[in-house]
Short mmCIF file of C-alpha atoms and ligand atoms in Angstrom, two decimals:
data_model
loop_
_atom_site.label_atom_id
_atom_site.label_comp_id
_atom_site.label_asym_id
_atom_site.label_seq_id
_atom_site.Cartn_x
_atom_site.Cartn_y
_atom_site.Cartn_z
CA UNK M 1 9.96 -9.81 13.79
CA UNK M 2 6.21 -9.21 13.52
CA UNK M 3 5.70 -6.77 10.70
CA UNK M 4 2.55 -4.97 10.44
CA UNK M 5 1.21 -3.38 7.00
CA UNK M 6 -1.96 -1.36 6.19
CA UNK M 7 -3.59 -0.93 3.41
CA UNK M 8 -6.33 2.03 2.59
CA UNK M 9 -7.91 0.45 -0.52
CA UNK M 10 -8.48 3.48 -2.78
CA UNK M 11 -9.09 2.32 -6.36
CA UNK M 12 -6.45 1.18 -9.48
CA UNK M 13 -3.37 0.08 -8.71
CA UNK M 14 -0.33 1.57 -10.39
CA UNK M 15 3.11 0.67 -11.30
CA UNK M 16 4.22 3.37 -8.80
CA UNK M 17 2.08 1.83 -6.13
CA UNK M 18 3.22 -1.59 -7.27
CA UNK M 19 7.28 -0.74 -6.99
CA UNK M 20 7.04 2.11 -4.60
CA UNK M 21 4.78 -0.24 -1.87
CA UNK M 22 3.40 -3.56 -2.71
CA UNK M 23 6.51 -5.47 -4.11
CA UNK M 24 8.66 -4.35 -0.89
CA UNK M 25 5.65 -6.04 0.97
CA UNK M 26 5.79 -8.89 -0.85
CA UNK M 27 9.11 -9.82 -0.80
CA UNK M 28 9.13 -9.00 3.29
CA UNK M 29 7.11 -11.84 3.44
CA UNK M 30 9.87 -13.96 2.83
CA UNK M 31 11.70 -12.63 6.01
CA UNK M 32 9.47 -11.58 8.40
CA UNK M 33 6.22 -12.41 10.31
CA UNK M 34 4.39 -10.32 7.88
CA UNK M 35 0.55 -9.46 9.02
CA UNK M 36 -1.76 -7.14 6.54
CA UNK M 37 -4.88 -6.23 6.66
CA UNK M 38 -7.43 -3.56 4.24
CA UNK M 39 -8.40 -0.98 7.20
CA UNK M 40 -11.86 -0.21 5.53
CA UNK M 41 -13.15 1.27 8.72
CA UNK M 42 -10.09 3.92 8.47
CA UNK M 43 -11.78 4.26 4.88
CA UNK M 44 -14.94 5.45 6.55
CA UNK M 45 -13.63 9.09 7.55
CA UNK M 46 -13.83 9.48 3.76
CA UNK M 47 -16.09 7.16 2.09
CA UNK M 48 -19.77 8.38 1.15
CA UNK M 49 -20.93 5.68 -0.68
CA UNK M 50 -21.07 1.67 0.86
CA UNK M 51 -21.74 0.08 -2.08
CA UNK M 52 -18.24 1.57 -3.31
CA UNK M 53 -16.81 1.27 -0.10
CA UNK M 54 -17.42 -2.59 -0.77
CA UNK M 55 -16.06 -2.89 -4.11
CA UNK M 56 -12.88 -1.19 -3.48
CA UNK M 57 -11.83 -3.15 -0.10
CA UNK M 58 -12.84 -6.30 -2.40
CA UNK M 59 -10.65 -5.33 -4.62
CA UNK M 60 -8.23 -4.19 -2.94
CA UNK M 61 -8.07 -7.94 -1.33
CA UNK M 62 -7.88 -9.58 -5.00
CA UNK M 63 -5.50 -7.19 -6.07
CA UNK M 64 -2.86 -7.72 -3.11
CA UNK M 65 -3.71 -11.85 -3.53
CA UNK M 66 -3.14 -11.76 -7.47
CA UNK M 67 0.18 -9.61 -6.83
CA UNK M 68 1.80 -12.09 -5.01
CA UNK M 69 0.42 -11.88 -0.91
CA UNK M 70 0.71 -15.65 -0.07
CA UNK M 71 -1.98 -16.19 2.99
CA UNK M 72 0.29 -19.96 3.44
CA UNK M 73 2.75 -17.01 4.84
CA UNK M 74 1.07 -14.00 5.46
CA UNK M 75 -1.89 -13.05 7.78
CA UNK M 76 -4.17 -11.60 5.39
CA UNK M 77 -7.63 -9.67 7.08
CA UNK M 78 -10.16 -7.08 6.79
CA UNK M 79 -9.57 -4.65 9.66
CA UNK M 80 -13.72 -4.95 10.27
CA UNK M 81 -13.39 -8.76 10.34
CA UNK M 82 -11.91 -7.72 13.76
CA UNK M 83 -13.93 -5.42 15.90
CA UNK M 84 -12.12 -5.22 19.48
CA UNK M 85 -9.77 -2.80 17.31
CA UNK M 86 -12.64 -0.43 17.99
CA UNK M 87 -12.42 -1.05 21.80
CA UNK M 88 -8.89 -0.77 21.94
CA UNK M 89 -9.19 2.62 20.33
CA UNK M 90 -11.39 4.06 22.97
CA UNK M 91 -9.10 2.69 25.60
CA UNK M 92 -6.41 4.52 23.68
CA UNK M 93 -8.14 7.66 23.52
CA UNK M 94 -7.67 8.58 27.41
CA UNK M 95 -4.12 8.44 26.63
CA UNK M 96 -4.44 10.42 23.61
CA UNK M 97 -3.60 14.25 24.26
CA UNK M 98 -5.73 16.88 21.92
CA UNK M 99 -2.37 18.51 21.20
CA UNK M 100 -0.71 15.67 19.91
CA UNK M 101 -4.08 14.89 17.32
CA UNK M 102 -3.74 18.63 17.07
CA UNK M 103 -0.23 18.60 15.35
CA UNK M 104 -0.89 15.46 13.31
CA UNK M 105 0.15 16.82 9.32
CA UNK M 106 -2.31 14.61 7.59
CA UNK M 107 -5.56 16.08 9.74
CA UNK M 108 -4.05 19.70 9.14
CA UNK M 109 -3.19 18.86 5.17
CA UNK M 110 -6.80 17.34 5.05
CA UNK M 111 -9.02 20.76 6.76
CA UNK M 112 -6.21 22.73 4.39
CA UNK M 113 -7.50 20.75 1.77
CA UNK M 114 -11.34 22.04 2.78
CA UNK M 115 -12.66 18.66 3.64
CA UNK M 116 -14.61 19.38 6.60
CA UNK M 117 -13.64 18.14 10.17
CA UNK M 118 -15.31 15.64 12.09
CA UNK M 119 -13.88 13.46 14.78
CA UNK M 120 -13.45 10.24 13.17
CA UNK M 121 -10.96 12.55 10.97
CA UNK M 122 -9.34 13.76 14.01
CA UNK M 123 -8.79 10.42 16.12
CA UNK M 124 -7.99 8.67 13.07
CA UNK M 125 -4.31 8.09 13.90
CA UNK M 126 -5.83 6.80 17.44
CA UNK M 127 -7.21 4.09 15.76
CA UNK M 128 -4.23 3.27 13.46
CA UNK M 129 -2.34 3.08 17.13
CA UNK M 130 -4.82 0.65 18.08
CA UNK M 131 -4.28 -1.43 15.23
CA UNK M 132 -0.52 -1.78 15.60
CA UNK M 133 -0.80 -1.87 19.45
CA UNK M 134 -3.23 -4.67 19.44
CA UNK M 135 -1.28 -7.08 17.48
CA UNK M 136 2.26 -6.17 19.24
CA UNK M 137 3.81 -5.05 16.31
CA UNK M 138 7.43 -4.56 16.13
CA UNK M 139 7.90 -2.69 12.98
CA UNK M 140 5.29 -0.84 10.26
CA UNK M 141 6.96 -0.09 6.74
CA UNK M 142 5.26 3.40 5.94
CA UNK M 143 5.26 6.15 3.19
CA UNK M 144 6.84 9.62 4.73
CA UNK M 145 3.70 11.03 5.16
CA UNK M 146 2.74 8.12 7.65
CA UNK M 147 5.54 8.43 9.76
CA UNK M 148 4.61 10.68 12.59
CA UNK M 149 1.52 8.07 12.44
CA UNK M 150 3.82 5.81 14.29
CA UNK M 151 5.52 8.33 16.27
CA UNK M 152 2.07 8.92 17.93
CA UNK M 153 1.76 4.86 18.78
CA UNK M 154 4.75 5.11 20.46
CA UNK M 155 3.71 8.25 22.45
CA UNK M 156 0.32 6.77 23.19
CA UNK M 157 1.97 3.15 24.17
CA UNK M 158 4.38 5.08 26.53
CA UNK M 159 1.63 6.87 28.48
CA UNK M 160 -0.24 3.93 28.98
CA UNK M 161 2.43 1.79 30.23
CA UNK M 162 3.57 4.11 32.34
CA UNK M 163 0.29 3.82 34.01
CA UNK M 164 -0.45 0.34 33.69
CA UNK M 165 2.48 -1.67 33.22
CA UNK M 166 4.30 -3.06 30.69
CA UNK M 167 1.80 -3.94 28.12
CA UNK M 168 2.35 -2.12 24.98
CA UNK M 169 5.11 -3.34 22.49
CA UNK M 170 6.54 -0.32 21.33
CA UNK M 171 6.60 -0.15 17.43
CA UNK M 172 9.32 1.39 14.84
CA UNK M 173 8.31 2.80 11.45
CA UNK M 174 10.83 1.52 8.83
CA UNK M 175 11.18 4.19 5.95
CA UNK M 176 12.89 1.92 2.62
CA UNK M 177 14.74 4.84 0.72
CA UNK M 178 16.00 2.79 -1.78
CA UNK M 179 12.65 2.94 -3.51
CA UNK M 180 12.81 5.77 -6.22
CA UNK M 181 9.99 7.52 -6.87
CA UNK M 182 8.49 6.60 -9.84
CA UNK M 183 7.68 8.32 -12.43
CA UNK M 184 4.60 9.12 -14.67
CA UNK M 185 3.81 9.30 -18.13
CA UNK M 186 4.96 13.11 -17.97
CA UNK M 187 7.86 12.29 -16.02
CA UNK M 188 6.47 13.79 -12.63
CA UNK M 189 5.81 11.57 -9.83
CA UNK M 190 2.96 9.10 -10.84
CA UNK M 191 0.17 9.53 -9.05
CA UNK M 192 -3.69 8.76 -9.32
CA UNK M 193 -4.26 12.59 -8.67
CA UNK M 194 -2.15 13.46 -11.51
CA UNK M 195 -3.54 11.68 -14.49
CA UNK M 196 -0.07 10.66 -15.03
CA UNK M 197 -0.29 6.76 -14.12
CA UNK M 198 -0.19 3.09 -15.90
CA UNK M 199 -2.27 1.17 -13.80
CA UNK M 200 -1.13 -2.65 -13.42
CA UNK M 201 -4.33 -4.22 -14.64
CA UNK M 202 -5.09 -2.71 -18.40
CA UNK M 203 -8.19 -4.36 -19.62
CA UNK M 204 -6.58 -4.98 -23.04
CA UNK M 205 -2.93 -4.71 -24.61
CA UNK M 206 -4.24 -2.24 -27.25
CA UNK M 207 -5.11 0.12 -24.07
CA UNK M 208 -2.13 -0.53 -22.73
CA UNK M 209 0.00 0.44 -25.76
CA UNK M 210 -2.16 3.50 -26.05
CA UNK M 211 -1.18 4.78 -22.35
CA UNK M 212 2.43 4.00 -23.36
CA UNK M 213 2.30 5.72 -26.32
CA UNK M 214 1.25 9.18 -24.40
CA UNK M 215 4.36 9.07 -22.98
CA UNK M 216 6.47 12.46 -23.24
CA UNK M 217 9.14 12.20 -25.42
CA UNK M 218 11.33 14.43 -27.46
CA UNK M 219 11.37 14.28 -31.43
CA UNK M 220 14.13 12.84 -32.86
CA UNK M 221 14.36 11.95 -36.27
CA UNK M 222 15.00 8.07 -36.88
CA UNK M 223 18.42 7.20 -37.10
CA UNK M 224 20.11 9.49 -34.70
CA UNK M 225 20.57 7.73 -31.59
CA UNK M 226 18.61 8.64 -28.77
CA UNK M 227 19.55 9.30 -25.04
CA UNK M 228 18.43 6.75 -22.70
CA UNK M 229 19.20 9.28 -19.70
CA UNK M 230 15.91 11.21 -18.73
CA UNK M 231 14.24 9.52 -20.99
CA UNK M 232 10.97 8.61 -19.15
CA UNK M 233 10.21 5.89 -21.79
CA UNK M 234 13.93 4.27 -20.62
CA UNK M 235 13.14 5.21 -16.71
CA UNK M 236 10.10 3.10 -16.78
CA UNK M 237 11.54 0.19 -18.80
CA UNK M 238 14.33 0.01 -16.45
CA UNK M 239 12.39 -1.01 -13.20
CA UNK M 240 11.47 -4.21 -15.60
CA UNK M 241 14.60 -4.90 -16.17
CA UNK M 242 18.24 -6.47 -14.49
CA UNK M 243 21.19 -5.06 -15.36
CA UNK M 244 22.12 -6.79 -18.18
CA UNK M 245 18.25 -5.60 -19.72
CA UNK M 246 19.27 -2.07 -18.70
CA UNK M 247 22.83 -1.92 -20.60
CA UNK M 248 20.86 -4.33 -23.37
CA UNK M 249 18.38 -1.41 -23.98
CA UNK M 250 20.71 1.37 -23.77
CA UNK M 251 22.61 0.06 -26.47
CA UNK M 252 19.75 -0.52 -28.57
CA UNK M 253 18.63 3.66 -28.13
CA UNK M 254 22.51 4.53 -28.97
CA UNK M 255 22.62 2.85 -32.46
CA UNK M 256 19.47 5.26 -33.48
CA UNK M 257 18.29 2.50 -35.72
CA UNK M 258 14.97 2.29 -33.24
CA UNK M 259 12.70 5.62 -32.19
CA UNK M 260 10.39 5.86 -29.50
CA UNK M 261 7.77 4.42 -30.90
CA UNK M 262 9.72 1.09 -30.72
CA UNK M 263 10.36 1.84 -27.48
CA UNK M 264 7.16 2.37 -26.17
CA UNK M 265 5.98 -1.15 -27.75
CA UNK M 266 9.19 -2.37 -26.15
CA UNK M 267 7.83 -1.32 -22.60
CA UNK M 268 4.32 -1.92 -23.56
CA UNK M 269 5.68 -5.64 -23.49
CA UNK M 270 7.44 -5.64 -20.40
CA UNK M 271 4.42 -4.56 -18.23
CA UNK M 272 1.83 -6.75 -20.13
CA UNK M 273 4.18 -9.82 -19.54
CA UNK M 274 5.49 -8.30 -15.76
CA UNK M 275 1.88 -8.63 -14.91
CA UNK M 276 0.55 -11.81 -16.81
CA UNK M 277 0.55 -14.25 -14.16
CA UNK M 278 -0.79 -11.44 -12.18
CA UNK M 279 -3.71 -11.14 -14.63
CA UNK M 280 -4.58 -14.83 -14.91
CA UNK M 281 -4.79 -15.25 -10.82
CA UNK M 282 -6.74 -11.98 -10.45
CA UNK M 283 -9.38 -13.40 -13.12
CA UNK M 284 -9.32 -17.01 -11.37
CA UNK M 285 -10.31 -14.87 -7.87
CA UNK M 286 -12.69 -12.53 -9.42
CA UNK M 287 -14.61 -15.50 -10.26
CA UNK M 288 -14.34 -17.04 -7.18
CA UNK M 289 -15.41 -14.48 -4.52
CA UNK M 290 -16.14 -16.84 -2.33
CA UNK M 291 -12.37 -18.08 -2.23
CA UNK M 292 -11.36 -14.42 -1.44
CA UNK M 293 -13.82 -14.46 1.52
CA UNK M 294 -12.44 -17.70 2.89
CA UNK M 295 -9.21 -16.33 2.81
CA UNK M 296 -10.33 -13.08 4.21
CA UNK M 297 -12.18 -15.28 6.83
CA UNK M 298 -9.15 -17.67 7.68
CA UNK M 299 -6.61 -14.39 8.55
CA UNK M 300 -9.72 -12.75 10.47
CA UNK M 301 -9.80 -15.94 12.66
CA UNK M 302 -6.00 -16.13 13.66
CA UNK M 303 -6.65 -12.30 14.16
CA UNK M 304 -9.21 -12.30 16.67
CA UNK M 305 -7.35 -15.02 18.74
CA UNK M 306 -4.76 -12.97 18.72
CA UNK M 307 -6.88 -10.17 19.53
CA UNK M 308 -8.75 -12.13 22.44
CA UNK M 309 -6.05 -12.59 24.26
CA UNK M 310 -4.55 -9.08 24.00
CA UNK M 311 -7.81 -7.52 24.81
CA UNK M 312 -7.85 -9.79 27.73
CA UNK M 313 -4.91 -8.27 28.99
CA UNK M 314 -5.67 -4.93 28.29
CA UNK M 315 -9.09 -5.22 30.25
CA UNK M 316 -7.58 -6.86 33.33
CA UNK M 317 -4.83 -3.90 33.51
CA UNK M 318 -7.29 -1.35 33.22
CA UNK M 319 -9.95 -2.65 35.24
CA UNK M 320 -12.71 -3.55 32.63
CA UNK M 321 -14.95 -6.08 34.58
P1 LIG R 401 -1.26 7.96 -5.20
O1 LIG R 401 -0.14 8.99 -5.16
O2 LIG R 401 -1.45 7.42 -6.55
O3 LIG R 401 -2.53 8.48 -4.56
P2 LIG R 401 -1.04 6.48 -2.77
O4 LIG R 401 -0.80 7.73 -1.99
O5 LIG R 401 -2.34 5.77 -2.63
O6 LIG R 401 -0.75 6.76 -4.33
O7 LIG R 401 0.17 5.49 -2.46
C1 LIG R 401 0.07 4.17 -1.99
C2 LIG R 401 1.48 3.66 -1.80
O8 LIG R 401 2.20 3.63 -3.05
C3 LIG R 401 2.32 4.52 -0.84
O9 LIG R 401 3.08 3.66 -0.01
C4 LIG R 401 3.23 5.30 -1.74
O10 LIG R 401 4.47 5.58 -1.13
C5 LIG R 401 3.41 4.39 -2.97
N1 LIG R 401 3.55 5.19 -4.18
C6 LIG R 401 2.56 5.87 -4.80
N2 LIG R 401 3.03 6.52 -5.91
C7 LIG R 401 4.34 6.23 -5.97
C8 LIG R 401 5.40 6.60 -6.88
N3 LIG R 401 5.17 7.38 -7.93
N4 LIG R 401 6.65 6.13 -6.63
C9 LIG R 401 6.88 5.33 -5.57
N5 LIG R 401 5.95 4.96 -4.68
C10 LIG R 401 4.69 5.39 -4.87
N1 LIG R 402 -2.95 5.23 7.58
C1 LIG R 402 -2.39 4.27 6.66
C2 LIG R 402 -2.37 4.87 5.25
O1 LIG R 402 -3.13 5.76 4.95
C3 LIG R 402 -3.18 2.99 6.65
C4 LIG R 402 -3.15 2.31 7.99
C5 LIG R 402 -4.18 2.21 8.88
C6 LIG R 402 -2.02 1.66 8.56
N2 LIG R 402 -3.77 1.53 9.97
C7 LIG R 402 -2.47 1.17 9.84
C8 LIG R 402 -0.72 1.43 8.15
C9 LIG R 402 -1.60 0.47 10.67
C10 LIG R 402 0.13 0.73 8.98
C11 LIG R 402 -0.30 0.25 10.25
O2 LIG R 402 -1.61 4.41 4.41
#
């Protein structure tokens, strides 16, 4: 099953990002024909500054590589690294109603927002069709909000084959509601908007610890035992741990012989060694930049083979000289 991810590369990485999206991905790769790319150019409808722009789909690359993407398995590109995306997208647009763009929630949340509205905005989800169209993807694991994303492929695929034939695989989003939402360190859902989140890569321990320790909590004195349930010090362990860890640490808040602050140095050590191999690979690639490019470069190459030949097809259906 060819499996298609994208990835907008917007910054620190959190554990809610890390549970909620990227270790899903990463185990997929064990199953599927997994294929993910950085889509910088869907970046541009909201970037305003390139050196930026740079450093974060860098990042973003080392990030995903130290995490655990495995380019021996996976197909591992920036979406720029493979242009006829753009020409795909154009041939897309014809079969691209204004009222379907027109209905799209994330446009509407965006000019609710007050961020102004060009057309890059608008046809954005024209170009995320061409990027799972091109590659004849079967199935795109999404957030909620992306969903209708992938309801417009389909739409846009069926038009065009209607017309033209048979060329358009026609893709399924796949939803994974078994991930909880994750909390933050005020028990709402983490989020970089919310000033709420641990990220995954704390420069130091001692930073670490100090995030952890701004966790809410209530006050109660040592020696009465505490309740693990709604505890957000306990909810955040837990995603560390089996379920062995989980009945482990519940014991340990019923005896009330430990108070949060033990906690928190508890959890403080299960992200710091959750992420330590992490930590040591993302320092080996941020030294090496020119590793992460090869990589970059070796996905971008099986990409635009790929992409040849679709393209080819496309052209000859259409009429493209
Ligand atoms: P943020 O809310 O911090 O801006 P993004 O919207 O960039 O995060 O989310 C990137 C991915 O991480 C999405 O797939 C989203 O579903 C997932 N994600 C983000 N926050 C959480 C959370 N608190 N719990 C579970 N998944 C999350
Ligand atoms: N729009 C997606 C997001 O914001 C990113 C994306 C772009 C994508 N193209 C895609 C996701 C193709 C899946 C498939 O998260």
């Amino acid at each position: 099953m060819r499996v298609l991810t994208g990835i907008q590369a917007s910054g620190k990485l959190h554990i809610g990002n890390y549970f909620g999206a990227m270790k899903p991905m990463i185990e997929l790769q064990e199953k599927e024909e997994l294929f993910t790319f950085i889509a910088n150019y869907h970046s541009l409808t909201t970037s305003k500054d390139p050196a930026l722009l740079k450093q974060l789909t860098f990042d973003a690359a080392v990030d995903y590589l130290s995490l655990g993407i495995n380019p021996q398995k996976t197909t591992f590109w920036i979406q720029s690294d493979v242009p006829q995306v753009l020409e795909l997208y154009w041939m897309l647009s014809k079969f691209t109603p204004m009222g379907l763009l027109e209905r799209a929630h994330s446009y509407k949340d965006k000019v609710a927002k007050g961020i102004t509205a060009n057309h890059a905005l608008f046809s954005y989800p024209v170009l995320m069709a061409a990027d799972i169209l091109l590659l004849d993807t079967q199935k795109v694991p999404v957030g909620k909000d992306q969903i209708q994303h992938v309801e417009m492929t389909r739409d846009i695929a069926t038009k065009f084959n209607n017309d033209y034939g048979e060329i358009f695989t026609l893709p399924k989003h796949v939803v994974n509601d078994e991930v909880a939402t994750i909390p933050g360190i005020d028990g709402q859902k983490m989020s970089k908007s919310y000033d709420n989140a641990i990220d995954i890569f704390m420069e130091t321990e001692k930073k670490l610890q100090k995030r952890c320790n701004k966790i809410l909590s209530s006050s109660t004195p040592l020696g009465e035992p505490l309740k693990s349930e709604g505890c957000h010090i306990y909810n955040i362990a837990a995603l560390f741990l089996n379920n062995q860890g989980q009945l482990d640490l519940k014991e340990r808040y019923n005896t009330g012989e430990e108070g949060y602050g033990h906690f928190k140095k508890y959890l403080k050590e299960l992200i710091w060694n959750e992420f330590s191999e992490a930590r040591e690979k993302r320092e080996m690639y941020l030294n090496n930049p020119d590793l992460v490019r090869d990589i970059l470069n070796d996905g971008a190459k099986k990409m635009n083979k790929i992409a040849n030949a679709k393209m080819a097809q496309i052209r000859e259906a259409v009429g493209i000289l």
